[in-house]
Short mmCIF file of C-alpha atoms in Angstrom, two decimals:
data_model
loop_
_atom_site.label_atom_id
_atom_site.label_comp_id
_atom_site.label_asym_id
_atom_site.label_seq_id
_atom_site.Cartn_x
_atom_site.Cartn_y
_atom_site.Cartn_z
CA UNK A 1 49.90 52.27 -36.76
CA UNK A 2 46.19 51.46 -37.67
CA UNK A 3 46.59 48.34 -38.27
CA UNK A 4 48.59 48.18 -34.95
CA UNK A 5 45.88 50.16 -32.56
CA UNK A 6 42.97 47.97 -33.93
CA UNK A 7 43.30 44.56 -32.32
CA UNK A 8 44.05 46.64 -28.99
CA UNK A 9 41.10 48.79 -29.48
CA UNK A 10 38.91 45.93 -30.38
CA UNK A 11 40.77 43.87 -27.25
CA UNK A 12 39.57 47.08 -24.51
CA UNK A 13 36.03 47.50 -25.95
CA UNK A 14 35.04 43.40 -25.86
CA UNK A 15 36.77 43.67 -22.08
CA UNK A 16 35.18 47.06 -21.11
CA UNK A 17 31.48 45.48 -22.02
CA UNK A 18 32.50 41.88 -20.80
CA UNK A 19 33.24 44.42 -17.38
CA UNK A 20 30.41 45.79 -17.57
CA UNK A 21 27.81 42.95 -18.03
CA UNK A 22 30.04 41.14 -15.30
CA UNK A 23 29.63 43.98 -12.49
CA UNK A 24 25.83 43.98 -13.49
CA UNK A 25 25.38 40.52 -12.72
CA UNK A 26 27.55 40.40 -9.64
CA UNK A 27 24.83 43.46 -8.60
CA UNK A 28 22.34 41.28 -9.15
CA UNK A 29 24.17 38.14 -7.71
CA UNK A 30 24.95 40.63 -4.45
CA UNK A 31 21.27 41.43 -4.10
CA UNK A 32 19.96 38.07 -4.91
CA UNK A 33 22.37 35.63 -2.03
CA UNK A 34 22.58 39.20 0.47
CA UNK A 35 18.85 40.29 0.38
CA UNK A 36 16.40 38.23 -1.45
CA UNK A 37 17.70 34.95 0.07
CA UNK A 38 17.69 35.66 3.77
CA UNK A 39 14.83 37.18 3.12
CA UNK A 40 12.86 34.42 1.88
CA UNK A 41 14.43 32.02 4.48
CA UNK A 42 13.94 34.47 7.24
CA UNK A 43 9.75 34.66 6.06
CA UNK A 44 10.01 30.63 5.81
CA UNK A 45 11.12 30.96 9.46
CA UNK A 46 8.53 33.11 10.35
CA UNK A 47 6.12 31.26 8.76
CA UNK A 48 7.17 28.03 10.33
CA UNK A 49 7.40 29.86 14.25
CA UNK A 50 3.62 31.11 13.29
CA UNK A 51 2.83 27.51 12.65
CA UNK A 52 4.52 25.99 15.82
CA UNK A 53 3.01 28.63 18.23
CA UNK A 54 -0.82 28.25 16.41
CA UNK A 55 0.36 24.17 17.02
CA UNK A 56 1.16 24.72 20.45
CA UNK A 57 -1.67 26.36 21.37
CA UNK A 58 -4.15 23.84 19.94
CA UNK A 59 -2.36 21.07 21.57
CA UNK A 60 -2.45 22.61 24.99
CA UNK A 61 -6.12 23.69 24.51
CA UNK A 62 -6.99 19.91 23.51
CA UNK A 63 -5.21 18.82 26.61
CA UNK A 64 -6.49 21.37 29.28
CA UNK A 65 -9.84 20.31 27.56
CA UNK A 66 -9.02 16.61 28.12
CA UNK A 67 -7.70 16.98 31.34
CA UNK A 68 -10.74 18.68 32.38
CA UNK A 69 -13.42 16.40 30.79
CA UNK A 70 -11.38 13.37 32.33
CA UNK A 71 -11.89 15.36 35.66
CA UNK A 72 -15.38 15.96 35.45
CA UNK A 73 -15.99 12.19 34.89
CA UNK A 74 -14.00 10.87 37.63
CA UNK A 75 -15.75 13.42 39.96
CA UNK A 76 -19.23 12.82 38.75
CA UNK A 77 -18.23 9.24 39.17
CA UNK A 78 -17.30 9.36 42.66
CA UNK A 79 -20.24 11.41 43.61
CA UNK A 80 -22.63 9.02 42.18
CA UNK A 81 -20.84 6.38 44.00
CA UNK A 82 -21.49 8.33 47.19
CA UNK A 83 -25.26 8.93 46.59
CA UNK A 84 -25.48 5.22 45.71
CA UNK A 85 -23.89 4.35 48.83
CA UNK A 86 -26.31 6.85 50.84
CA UNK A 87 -29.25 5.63 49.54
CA UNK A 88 -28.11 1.43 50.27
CA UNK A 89 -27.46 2.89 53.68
CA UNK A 90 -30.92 4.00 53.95
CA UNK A 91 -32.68 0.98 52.83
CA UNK A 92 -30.26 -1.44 55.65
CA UNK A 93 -32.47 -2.36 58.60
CA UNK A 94 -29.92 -1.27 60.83
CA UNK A 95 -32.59 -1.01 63.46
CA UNK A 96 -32.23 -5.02 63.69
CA UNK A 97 -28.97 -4.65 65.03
CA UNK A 98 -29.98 -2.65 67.65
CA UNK A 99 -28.08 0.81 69.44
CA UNK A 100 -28.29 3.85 68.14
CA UNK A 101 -29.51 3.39 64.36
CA UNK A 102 -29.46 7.35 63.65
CA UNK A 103 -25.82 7.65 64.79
CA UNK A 104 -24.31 4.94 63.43
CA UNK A 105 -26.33 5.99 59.82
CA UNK A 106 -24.60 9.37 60.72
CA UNK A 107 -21.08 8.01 61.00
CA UNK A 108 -21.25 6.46 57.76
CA UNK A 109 -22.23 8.93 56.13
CA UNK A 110 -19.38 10.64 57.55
CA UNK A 111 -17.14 8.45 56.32
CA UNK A 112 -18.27 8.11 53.00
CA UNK A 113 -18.44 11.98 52.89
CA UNK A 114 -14.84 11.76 53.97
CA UNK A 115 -13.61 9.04 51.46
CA UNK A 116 -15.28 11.19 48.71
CA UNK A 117 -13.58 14.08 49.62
CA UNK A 118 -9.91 11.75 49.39
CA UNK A 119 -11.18 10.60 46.26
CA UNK A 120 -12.11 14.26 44.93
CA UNK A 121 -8.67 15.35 45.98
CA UNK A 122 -6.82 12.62 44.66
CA UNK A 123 -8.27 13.51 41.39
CA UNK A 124 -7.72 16.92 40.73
CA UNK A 125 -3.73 16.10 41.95
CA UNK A 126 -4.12 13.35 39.41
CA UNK A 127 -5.27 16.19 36.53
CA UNK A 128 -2.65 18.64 38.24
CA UNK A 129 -0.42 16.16 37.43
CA UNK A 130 -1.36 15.02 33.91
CA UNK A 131 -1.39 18.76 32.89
CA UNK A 132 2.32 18.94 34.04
CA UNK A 133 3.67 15.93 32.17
CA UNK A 134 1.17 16.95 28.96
CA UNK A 135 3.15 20.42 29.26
CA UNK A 136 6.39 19.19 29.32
CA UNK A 137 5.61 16.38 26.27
CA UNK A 138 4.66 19.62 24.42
CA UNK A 139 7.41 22.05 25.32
CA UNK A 140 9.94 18.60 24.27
CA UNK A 141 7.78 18.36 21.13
CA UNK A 142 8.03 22.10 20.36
CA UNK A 143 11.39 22.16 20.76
CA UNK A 144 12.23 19.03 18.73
CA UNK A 145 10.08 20.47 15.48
CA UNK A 146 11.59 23.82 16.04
CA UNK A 147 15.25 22.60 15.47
CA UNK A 148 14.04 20.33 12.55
CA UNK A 149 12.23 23.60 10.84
CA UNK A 150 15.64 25.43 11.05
CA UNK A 151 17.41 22.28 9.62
CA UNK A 152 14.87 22.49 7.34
CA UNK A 153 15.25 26.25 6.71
CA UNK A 154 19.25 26.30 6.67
CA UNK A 155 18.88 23.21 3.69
CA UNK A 156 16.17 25.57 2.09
CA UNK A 157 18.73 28.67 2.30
CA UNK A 158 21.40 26.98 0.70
CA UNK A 159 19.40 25.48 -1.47
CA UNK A 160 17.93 28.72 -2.25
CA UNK A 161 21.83 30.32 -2.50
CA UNK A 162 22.82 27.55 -4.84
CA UNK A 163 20.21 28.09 -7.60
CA UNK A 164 20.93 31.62 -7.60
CA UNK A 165 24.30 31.01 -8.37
CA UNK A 166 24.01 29.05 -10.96
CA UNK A 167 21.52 30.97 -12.24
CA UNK A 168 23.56 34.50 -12.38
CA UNK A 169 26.65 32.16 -13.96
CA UNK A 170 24.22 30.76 -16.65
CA UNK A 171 23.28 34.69 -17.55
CA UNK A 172 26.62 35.86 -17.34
CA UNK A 173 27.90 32.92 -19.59
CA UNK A 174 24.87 33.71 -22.14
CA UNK A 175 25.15 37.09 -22.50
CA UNK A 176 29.22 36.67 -23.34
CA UNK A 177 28.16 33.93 -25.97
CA UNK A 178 25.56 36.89 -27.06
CA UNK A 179 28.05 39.82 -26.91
CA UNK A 180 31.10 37.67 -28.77
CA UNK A 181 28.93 36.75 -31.41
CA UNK A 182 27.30 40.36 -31.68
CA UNK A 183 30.59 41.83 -31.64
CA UNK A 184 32.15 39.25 -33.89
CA UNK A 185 28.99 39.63 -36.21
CA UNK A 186 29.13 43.22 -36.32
CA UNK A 187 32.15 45.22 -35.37
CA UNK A 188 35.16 42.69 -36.02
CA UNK A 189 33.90 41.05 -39.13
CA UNK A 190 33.06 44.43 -40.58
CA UNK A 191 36.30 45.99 -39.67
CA UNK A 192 38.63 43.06 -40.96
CA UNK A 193 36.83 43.27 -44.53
CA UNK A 194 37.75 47.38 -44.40
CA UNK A 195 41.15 46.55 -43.10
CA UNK A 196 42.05 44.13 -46.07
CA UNK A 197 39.80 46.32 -48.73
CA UNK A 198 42.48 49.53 -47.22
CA UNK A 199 45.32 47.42 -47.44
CA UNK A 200 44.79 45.98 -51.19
CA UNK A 201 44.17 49.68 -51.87
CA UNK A 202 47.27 51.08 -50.93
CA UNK A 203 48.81 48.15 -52.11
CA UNK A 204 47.79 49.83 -55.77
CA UNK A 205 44.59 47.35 -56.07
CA UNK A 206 42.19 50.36 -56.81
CA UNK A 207 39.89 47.94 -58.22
CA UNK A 208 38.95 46.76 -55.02
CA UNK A 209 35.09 46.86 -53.57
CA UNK A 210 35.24 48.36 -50.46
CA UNK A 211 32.48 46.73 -47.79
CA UNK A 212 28.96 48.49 -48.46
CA UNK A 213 28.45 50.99 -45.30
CA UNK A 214 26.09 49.70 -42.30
CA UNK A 215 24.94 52.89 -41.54
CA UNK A 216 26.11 52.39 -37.99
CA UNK A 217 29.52 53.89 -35.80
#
């Protein structure tokens, strides 16, 4: 019956710890692809939305800075313009031509004052405009890099997932090489050598060395 009971008991105890070191590193499997892995994709996410907003800002504060500088210029421009065209209007002897030299200098003026005005307006619908078609470029930019970050993310997740799996399989696989061997080396090895040394004994073989004791269970 001893002889009977010992390749079962030996049988439940390699299962029991093979059990065991198996539900360990499904824990640690579970917490690795349920918690650490979302929550390194969901901080690479982060991360990459921090990035895009910081981007989006800079590139809307370059081209409101643009936009305005480009303003400026055109304005100055026309206004010089103006003043040039004042002062030729001065300098014509208009008094040659005879009439009224102070009115018709006066309705020049006018009109140039008028034109600049046009000119003025037509500008700042011109930066009006540029800001709008800036902003849109952006908000299609934005939107382009923000689906290639979560591309990018998803590929990193699963990439992520996949090493962890074969990671926890290459544990589990080396600690069942470690605990066959271990239990090979020093449970059923031991107990086969007291097995035969119990059998030649009550075979009559009292001559038989029995297997020094390990000091262990």
């Amino acid at each position: 019956m001893a002889n009977a009971d010992l390749p079962r008991g030996r049988f439940t105890l390699t299962a029991r710890l093979s059990l065991a070191l198996a539900a360990l590193l499904g824990l640690l499997g579970a917490v690795l692809l349920l918690y650490l892995v979302p929550g390194t994709a969901a901080a690479f996410l982060a991360h990459g939305d921090g990035l895009l907003r910081d981007g989006t800002a800079t590139m809307r504060e370059l081209v409101e800075r643009q936009t305005i500088e480009v303003r400026t210029v055109l304005v100055d421009l026309i206004q010089h313009t103006n003043q040039a065209r004042t002062r030729a209007l001065q300098d014509l002897p208009l008094e040659l031509c005879g009439g009224d030299v102070a009115a018709i200098r006066a309705s020049v003026a006018e009109e140039d004052a008028q034109r600049s005005r046009r000119q003025q307006d037509n500008v700042q619908r011109l930066a009006r405009e540029l800001m709008r078609r800036a902003e849109r470029h952006i908000e299609q930019s934005i939107a382009e890099l923000g689906a290639r970050q979560r591309t990018a993310t998803a590929s990193f997740a699963q990439g992520l997932r996949t090493s962890h799996l074969l990671l926890v399989a290459a544990a589990l696989v080396a600690l069942l090489l470690v605990l066959g061997f271990g239990l090979h080396r020093f449970v059923v090895r031991p107990t086969l050598r007291l097995r035969e040394a119990t059998q030649r004994i009550a075979a009559g073989d009292l001559a038989v060395a029995l297997p020094p004791a390990a000091g262990g269970e």
